[in-house]
XYZ file of C-alpha atoms in Angstrom:
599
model
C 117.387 249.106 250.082
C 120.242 251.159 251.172
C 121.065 253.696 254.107
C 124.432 255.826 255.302
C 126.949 255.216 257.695
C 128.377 258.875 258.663
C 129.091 260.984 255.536
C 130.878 258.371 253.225
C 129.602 255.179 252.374
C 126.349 253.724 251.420
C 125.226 250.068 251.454
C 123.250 248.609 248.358
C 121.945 244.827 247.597
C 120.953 243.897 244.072
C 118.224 241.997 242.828
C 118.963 237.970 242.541
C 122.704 238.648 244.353
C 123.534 237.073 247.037
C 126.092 239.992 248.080
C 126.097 243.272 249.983
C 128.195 245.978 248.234
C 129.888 248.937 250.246
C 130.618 251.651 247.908
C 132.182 255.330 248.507
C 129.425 258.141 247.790
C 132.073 260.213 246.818
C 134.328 257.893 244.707
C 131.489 254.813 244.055
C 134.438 252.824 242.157
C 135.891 252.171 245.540
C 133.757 249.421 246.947
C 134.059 246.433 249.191
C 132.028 243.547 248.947
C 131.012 240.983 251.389
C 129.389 237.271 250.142
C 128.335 235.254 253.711
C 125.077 235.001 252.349
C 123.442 231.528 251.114
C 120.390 233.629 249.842
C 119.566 236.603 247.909
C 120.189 239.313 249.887
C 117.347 242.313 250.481
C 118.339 244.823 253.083
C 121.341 245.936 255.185
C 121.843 249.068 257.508
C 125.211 250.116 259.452
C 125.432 250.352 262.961
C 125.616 253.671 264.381
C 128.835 252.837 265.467
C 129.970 252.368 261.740
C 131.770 249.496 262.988
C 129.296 247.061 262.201
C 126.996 245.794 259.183
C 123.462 243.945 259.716
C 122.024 242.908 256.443
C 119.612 240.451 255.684
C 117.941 238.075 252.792
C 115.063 236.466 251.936
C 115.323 233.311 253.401
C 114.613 235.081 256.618
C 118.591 234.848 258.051
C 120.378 238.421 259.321
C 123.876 238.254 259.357
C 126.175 240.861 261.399
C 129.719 241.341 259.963
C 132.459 243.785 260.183
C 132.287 246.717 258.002
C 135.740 248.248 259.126
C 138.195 245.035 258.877
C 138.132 242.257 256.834
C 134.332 241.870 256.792
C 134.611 238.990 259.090
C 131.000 237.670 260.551
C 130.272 238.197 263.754
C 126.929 236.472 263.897
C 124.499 234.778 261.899
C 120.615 234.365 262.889
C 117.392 232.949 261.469
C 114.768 235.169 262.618
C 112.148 234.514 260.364
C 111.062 231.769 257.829
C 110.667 234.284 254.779
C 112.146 237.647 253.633
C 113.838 240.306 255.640
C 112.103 243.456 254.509
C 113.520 246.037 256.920
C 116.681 245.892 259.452
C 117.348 248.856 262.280
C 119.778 249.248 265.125
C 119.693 250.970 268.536
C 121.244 254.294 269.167
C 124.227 251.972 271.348
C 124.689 249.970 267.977
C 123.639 246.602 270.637
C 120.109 246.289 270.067
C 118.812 245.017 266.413
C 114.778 244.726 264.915
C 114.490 242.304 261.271
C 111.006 242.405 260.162
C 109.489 240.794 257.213
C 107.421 238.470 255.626
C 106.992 235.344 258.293
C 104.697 232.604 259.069
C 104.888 231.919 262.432
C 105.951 235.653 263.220
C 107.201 238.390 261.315
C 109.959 240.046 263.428
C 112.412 239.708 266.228
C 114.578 242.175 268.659
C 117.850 240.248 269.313
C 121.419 241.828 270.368
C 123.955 241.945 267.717
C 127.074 239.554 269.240
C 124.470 236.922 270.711
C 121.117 236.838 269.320
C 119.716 236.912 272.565
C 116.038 238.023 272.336
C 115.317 241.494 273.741
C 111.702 242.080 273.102
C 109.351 240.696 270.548
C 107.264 241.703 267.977
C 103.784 241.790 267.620
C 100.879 244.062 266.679
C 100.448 242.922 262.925
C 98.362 240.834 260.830
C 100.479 241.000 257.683
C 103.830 241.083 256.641
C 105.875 243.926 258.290
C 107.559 246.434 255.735
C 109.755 248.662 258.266
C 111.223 249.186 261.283
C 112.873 252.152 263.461
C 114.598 252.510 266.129
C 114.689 255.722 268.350
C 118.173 256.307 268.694
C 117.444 258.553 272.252
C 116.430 257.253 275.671
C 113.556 256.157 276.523
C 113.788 253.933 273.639
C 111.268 253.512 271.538
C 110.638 251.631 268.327
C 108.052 251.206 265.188
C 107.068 249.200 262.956
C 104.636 249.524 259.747
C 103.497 246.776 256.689
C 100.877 245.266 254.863
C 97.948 246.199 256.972
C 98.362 249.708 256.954
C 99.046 250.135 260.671
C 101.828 251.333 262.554
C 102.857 249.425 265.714
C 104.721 251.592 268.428
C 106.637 249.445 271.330
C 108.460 250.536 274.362
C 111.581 249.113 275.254
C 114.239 248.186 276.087
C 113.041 245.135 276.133
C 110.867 245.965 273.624
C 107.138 245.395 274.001
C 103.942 246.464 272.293
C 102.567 249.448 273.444
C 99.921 251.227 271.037
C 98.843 251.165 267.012
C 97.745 253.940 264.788
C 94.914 252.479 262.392
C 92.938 254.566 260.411
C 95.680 256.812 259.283
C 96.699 255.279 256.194
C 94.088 253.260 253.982
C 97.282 250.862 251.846
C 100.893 249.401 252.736
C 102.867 251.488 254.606
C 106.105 251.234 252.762
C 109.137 253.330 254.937
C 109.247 254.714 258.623
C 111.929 256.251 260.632
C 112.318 258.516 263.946
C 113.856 262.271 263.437
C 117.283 262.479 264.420
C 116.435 264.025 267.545
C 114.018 261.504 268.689
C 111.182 263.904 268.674
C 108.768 262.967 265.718
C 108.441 259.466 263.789
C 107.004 259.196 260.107
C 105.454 257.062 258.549
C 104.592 256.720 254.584
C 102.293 254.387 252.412
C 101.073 253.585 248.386
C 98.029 255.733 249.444
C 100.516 258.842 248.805
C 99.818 259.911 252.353
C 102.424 261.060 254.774
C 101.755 261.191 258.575
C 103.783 262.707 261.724
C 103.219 260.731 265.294
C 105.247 262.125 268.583
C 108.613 260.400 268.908
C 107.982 259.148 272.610
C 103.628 258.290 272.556
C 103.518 256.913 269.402
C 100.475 259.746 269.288
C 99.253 260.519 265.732
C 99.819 264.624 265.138
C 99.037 265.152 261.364
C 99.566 264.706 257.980
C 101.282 266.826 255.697
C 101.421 266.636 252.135
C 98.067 266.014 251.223
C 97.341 265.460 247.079
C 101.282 266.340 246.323
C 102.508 262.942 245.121
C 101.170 260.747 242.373
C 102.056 257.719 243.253
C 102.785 255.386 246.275
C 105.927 256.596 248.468
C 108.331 253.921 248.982
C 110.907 255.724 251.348
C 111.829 258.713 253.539
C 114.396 260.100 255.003
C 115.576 262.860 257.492
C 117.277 265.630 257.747
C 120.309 266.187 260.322
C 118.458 268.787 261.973
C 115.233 267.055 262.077
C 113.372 269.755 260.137
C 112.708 268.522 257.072
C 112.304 265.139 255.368
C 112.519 263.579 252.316
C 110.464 261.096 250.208
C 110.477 258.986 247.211
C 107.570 257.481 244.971
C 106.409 255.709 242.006
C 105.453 259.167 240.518
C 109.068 259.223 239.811
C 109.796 262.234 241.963
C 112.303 263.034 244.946
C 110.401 265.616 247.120
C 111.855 267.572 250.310
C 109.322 268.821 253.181
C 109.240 271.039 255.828
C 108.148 269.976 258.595
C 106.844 272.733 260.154
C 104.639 273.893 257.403
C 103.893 270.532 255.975
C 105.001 271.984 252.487
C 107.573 270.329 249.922
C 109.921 272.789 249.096
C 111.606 271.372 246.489
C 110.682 268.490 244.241
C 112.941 266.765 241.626
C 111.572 264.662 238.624
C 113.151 261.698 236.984
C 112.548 261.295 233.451
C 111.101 262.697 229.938
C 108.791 265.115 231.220
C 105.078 264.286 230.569
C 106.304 260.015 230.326
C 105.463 257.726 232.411
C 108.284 255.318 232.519
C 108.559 252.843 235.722
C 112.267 252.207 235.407
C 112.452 255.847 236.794
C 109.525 255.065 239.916
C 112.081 255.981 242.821
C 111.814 253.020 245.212
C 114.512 254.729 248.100
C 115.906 257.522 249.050
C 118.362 258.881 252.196
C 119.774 261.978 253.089
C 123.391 260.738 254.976
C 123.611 261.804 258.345
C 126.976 263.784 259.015
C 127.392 265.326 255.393
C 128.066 268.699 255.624
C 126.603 269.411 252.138
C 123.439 268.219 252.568
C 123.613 265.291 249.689
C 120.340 263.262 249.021
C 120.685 260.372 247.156
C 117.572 258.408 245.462
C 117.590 254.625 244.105
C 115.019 254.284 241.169
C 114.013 250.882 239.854
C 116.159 250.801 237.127
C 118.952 250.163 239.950
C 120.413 254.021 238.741
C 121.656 256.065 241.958
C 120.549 260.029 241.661
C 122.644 262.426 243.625
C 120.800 265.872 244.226
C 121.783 269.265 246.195
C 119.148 271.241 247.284
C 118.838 274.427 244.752
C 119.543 272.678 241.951
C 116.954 271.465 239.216
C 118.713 268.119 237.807
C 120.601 265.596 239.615
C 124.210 266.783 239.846
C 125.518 263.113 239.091
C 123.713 259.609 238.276
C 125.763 256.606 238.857
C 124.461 253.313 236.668
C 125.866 250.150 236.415
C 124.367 246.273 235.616
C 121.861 245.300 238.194
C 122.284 241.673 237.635
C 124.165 239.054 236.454
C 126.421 240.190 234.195
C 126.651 237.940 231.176
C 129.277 239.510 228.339
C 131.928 242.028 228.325
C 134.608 243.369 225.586
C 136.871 246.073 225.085
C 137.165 248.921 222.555
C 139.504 251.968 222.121
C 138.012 254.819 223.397
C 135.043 256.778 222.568
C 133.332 260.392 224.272
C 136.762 261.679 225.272
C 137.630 258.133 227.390
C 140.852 256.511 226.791
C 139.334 252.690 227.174
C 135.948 251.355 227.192
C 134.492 248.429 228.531
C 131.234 247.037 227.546
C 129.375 245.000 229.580
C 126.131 242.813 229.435
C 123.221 241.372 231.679
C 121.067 238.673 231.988
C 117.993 241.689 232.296
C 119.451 243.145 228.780
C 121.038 246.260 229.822
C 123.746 247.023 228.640
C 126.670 249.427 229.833
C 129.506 250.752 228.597
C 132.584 251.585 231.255
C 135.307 254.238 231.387
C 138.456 252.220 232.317
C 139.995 255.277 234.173
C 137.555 256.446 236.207
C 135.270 253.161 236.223
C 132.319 254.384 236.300
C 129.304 253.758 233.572
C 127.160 254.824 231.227
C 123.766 252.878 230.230
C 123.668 252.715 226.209
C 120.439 254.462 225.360
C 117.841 253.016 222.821
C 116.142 249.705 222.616
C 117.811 246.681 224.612
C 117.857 243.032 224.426
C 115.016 241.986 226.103
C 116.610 239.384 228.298
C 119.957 237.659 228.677
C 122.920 239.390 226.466
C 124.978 236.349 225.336
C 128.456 238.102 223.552
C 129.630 241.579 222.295
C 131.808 241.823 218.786
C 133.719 244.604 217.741
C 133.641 245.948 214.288
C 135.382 249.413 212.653
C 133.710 252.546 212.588
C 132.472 252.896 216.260
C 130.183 249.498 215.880
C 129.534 247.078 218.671
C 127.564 244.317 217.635
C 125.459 242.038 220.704
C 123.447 239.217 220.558
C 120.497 238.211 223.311
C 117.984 235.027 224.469
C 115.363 237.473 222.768
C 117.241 235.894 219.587
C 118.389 239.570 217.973
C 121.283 241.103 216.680
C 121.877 244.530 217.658
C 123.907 247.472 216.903
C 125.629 250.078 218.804
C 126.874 253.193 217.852
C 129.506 253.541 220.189
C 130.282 257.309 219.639
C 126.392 258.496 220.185
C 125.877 255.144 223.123
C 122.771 254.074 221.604
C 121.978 251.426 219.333
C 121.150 252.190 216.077
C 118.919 250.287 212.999
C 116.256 248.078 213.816
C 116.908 244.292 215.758
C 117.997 241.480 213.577
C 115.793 238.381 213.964
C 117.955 235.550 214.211
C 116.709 231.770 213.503
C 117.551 230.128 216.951
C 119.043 231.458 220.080
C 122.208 232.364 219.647
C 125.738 230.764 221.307
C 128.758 232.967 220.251
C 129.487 236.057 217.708
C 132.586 236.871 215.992
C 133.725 239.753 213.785
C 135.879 238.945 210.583
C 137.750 242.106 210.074
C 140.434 241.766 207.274
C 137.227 240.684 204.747
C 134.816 242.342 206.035
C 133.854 243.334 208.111
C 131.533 240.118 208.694
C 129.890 239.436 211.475
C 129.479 235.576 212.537
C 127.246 234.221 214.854
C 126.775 230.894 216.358
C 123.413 229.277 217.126
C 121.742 225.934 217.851
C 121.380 225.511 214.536
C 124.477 226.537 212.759
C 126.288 229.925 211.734
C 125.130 233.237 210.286
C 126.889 235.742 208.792
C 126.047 239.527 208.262
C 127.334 242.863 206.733
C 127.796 245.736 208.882
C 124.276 246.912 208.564
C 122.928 243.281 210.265
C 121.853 242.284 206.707
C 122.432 238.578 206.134
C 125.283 237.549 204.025
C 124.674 233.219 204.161
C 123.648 230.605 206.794
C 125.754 227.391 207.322
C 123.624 224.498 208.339
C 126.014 221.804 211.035
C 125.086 218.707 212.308
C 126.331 220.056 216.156
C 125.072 223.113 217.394
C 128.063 225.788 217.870
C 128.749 226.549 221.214
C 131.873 228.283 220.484
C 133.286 230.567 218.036
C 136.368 232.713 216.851
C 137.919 234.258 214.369
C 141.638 235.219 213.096
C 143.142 236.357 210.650
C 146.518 233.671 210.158
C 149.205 233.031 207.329
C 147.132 235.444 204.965
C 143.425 233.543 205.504
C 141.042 234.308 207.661
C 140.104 230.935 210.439
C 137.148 230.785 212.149
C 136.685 228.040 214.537
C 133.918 226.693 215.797
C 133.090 224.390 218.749
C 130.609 222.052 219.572
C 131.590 218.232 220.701
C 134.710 219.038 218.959
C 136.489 221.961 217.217
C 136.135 222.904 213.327
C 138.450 225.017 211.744
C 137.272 227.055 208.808
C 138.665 229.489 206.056
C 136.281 232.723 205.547
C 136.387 233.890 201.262
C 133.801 236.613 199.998
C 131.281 237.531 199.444
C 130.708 235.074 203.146
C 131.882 231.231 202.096
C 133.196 228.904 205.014
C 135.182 226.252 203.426
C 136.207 223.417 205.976
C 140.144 223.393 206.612
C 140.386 221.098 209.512
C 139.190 219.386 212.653
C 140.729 219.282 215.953
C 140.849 215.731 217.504
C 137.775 215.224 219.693
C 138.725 215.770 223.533
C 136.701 214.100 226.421
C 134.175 217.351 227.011
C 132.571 219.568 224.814
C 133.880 222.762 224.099
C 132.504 225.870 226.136
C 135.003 228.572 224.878
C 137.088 229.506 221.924
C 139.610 232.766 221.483
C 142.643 233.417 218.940
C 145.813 235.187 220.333
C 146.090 238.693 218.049
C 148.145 237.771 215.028
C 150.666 237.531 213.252
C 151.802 234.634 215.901
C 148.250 233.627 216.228
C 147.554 230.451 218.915
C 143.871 229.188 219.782
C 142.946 228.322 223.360
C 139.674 226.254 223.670
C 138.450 225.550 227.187
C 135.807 222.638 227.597
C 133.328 221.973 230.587
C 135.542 219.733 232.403
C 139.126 219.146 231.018
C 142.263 221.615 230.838
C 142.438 224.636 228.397
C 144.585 223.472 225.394
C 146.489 226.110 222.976
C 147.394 225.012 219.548
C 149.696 226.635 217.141
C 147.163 227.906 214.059
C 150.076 227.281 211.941
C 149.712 223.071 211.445
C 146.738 223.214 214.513
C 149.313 221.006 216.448
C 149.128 221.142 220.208
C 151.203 223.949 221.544
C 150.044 223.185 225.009
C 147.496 221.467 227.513
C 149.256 222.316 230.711
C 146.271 224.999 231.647
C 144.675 222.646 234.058
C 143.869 224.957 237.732
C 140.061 225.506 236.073
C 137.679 223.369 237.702
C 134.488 223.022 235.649
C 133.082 224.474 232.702
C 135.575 227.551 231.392
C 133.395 230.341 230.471
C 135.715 232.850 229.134
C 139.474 233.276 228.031
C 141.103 236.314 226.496
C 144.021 236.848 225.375
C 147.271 239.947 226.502
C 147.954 242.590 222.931
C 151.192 240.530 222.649
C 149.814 237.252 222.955
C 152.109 235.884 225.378
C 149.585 235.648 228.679
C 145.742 234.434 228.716
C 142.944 235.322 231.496
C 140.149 232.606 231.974
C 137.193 231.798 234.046
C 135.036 229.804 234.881
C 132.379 228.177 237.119
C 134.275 227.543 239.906
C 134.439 231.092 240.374
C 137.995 231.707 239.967
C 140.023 233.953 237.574
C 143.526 232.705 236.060
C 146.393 234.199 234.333
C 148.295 231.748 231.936
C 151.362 231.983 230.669
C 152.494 230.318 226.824
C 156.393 230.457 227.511
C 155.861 228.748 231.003
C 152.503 227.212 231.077
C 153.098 225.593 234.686
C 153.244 228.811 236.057
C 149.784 231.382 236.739
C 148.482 234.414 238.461
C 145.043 233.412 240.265
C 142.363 235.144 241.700
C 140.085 232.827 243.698
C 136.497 233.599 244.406
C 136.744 236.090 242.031
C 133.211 236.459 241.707
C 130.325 234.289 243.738
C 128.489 231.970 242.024
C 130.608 232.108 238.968
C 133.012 234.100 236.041
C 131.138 235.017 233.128
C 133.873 237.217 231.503
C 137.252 238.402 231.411
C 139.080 241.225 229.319
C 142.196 242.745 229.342
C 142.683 246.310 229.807
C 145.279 249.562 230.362
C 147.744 247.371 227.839
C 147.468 244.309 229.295
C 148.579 245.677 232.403
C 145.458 244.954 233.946
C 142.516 242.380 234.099
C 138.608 243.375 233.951
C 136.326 240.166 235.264
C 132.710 240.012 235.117
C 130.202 237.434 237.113
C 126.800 236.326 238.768
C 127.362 238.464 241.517
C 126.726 241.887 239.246
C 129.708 243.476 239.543
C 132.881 244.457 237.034
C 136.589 243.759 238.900
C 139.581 245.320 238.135
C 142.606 243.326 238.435
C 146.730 244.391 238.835
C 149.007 241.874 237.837
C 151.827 241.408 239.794
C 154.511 238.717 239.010
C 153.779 237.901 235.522
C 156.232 235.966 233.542
């Protein structure tokens, strides 16, 4: 759920995050992100004030922080034993309502700097789905759920005063007062949209009869409180006036004629203070549509991962962008990223159905991914869609490689060994091991081509055609099992290998001799190291959530980013020449890193 402070934020949660994100409408690769949650998060709303951020999660805990400063909390409170569905703030930005799904009760009126209880909630036999404040004296508030009633208190301190039954017949998904107090709506899966008087709580009409297909998940206002806007499952954006009761306009997301659920729009706000009269919709797939009234299409869509984000790699650019990043998710999308302007394009076609576990990069606009739905895939990186049909693979797969000056081949790890393909996913040969690979890379060194693979130790292989590995040499076994392999770029070629509890090592590829183990800040399993163009610096991290430059020429010294990303790193890349660093983690998001001081 997300809603507007002024004219130029918005606030967004995403599903199984534990963070809030602040992002600029206007610019959405500015963003700010704040992490005091324990749980995953599932609603915030900004103060009227725009000072202040309330946003809640579903283990029923609302926490108020600063939205101006440093994002410091101000307070934290446990209001109810389950989910925060719906937060809303008085017109004094004092005075807060969280309502969700509760045992013992399913709301609570507190103020925002104490907690202290100013009113209570009651009325409802099911979980409550929203709440609104009216931001005018007298104040009023309402609140709608599960049993298909709206509850209308008087306050402040807030009390129970009337409910409307009757009017809808199913869950009553969004409410909210008119800007100038005068008429509250309410709006329900039965399609149905009714107006009530903004003081009595009195039921006036409905308007929209028959015009939407599908439940309505959200409205919004209008600055001058005469006309509204809704969103539903029907996969429509529809504005009303509310004099007439007549939509007069209505948007459509989608092939026309297809029913397709990732485009059911599921919110929907018009930003108080805009001059331009933006409306911006959120549709299931997590894609935000920006519309201006008169126009037929959705003058800009911003995507993005909605999850976890699992892979990422680099190419040169494609579509008229300089760089591109690609990036993976534990849901299967997949997204490819323009490093100057940072913003990002869904590849179109056929995804991975679940987790995407590593990206390779192979000549002639090919990006190559592997999934837990055990495929190989293609992209065509020019057209951003995947081409040719999924490769089945044998067992889930752990790593992929490209060879490039044989090939290209692509290699990829699994539990049970390694498999190698042409370009066109056709399978070249299958190599058996007695470890399953949890690691892999490839180089090309001294005139041969090394792939190394990890498991409770490292194996060092030479590629030959048609797609032979013959065994060169082992690494000696360390005390943890290796989580991550990467060559530097040749001709000076050096392998780090990071384990899931002991330093990073490098070793020269020339004799495989130990170049240096002195890589030891990384607490916990390393999930990811990539290596600068020159091959002088490395990025890593890891589970411990923190992102590290190393250097080979002074390996005491680093660059570190801690906390980089809650819960964990998943990826790391470097980008603009190795002048920056790109980071990817379990909290959904893609970082962008300057590097200052590097030696």
């Amino acid at each position: 759920m997300f809603r507007c402070r002024i004219a130029d934020f918005l606030l967004s949660s995403r599903k199984n995050n534990k963070s809030i994100f602040l992002r600029n409408i206007d610019n959405p690769s500015i963003s700010t992100q704040y992490t005091g949650h324990k749980a995953r998060t599932s609603v915030a709303r900004f103060a009227p004030s725009g000072f202040y951020v309330a946003s809640g999660d579903v283990a029923g805990t609302v926490r108020v922080w600063d939205c101006v400063g440093e994002g410091i909390t101000k307070g934290e409170y446990q209001i109810i034993s389950g989910r925060i569905n719906d937060i809303a703030w008085d017109g004094d930005s004092q005075r807060i309502i969280a309502v969700g799904d509760g045992k013992n009760r399913s709301g609570h009126c507190f103020t925002y700097d104490s907690g202290n209880s100013v009113g209570e909630i009651t009325g409802h036999s099911a979980q409550i789905n929203a709440v609104a404040i009216r931001q005018q004296r007298p104040l009023r508030a309402a609140t709608a759920g599960n049993d298909a009633g709206m509850v209308f208190y008087h306050g402040a301190p807030f009390k129970f005063n009337t409910s409307q039954r009757g009017k809808h017949t199913n869950t009553i998904y969004g409410t909210e007062f008119s800007p100038d107090g005068s008429t509250l709506v309410t709006v329900s899966s039965d399609k149905r949209i009714w107006l009530y008087d903004g003081k009595t709580g009195e039921a006036k009409r409905q308007i929209g009869e028959g015009e939407h297909k599908g439940s309505i998940f959200s409205v919004s206002w209008a600055r001058d409180s005469r006309k509204l806007v809704t969103a539903s499952a029907d996969q429509t954006v529809k504005i009303w006036d509310v004099e007439s009761g007549k939509a007069v306009q209505s948007w459509r997301l989608g092939e026309e004629g297809v029913v397709n659920f990732s485009y059911h729009q599921v919110g929907v706000v018009w930003p108080a203070g805009r001059t331009d009269g933006l409306i911006m919709s959120l549709n299931l797939d997590g894609d935000l549509n920006y519309f201006a009234e008169g126009k037929e299409t959705p003058t800009r869509v911003v995507q993005g991962n909605q999850g976890n984000i699992t892979a990422i790699t680099t190419s040169e650019g494609v579509r008229g962008k300089a760089e591109t990043l690609w990036t993976g998710s534990y849901d299967g999308r997949i997204c490819n990223w323009d490093v100057s302007t940072c913003s990002a394009e869904k590849v179109d076609g056929q995804s991975h159905k679940n987790l995407v576990t590593g990206f390779a990069v192979a000549p002639q606009n090919r990006i190559h991914s592997i999934g837990w739905d055990d495929t190989l895939r293609t992209i065509d990186s020019a057209a951003n869609t995947f081409i040719g049909e999924a490769t089945k693979l044998n067992s889930q797969p752990r790593g992929i490689t490209v060879v490039l000056g044989k090939g290209p081949v692509i290699v990829v790890s699994t539990e049970k060994g390694l498999e190698l393909y042409d370009s066109d996913n056709q399978k070249l040969n299958e190599v058996l091991t007695k470890y399953v690979p949890t690691a892999i890379a490839a180089a090309e060194v001294g005139g041969e081509t090394h792939i190394a693979v990890g498991g409770d130790h490292v194996d060092i292989f030479t590629f030959s055609l048609p797609a032979t590995l013959t065994m060169k040499t082992s690494l000696p076994p360390g005390t943890s099992p290796i989580s991550y392999l990467s060559y530097s770029p040749s001709p000076s070629a050096h392998l780090a290998v990071g384990t899931l509890s002991s330093p990073i090592s490098v070793y020269n590829t020339s004799d495989y001799s130990m170049a240096t183990n002195r890589w030891s800040a990384q607490v916990g399993r390393v999930a990811c190291i990539a290596w600068n163009p020159a091959g002088t610096h490395a990025v890593s991290g890891g589970m411990d959530t923190h992102v590290y430059v190393w250097s080979l020429e002074n390996p005491g010294t680093k660059i570190q980013a801690i906390h980089a990303h809650k819960e964990g790193v998943n990826g790391v890349a470097w980008i603009d020449g190795g002048k920056k660093v790109a980071s990817v983690g379990w909290d959904a998001t893609v970082k962008v890193w300057k590097l200052q001081g590097l030696v």
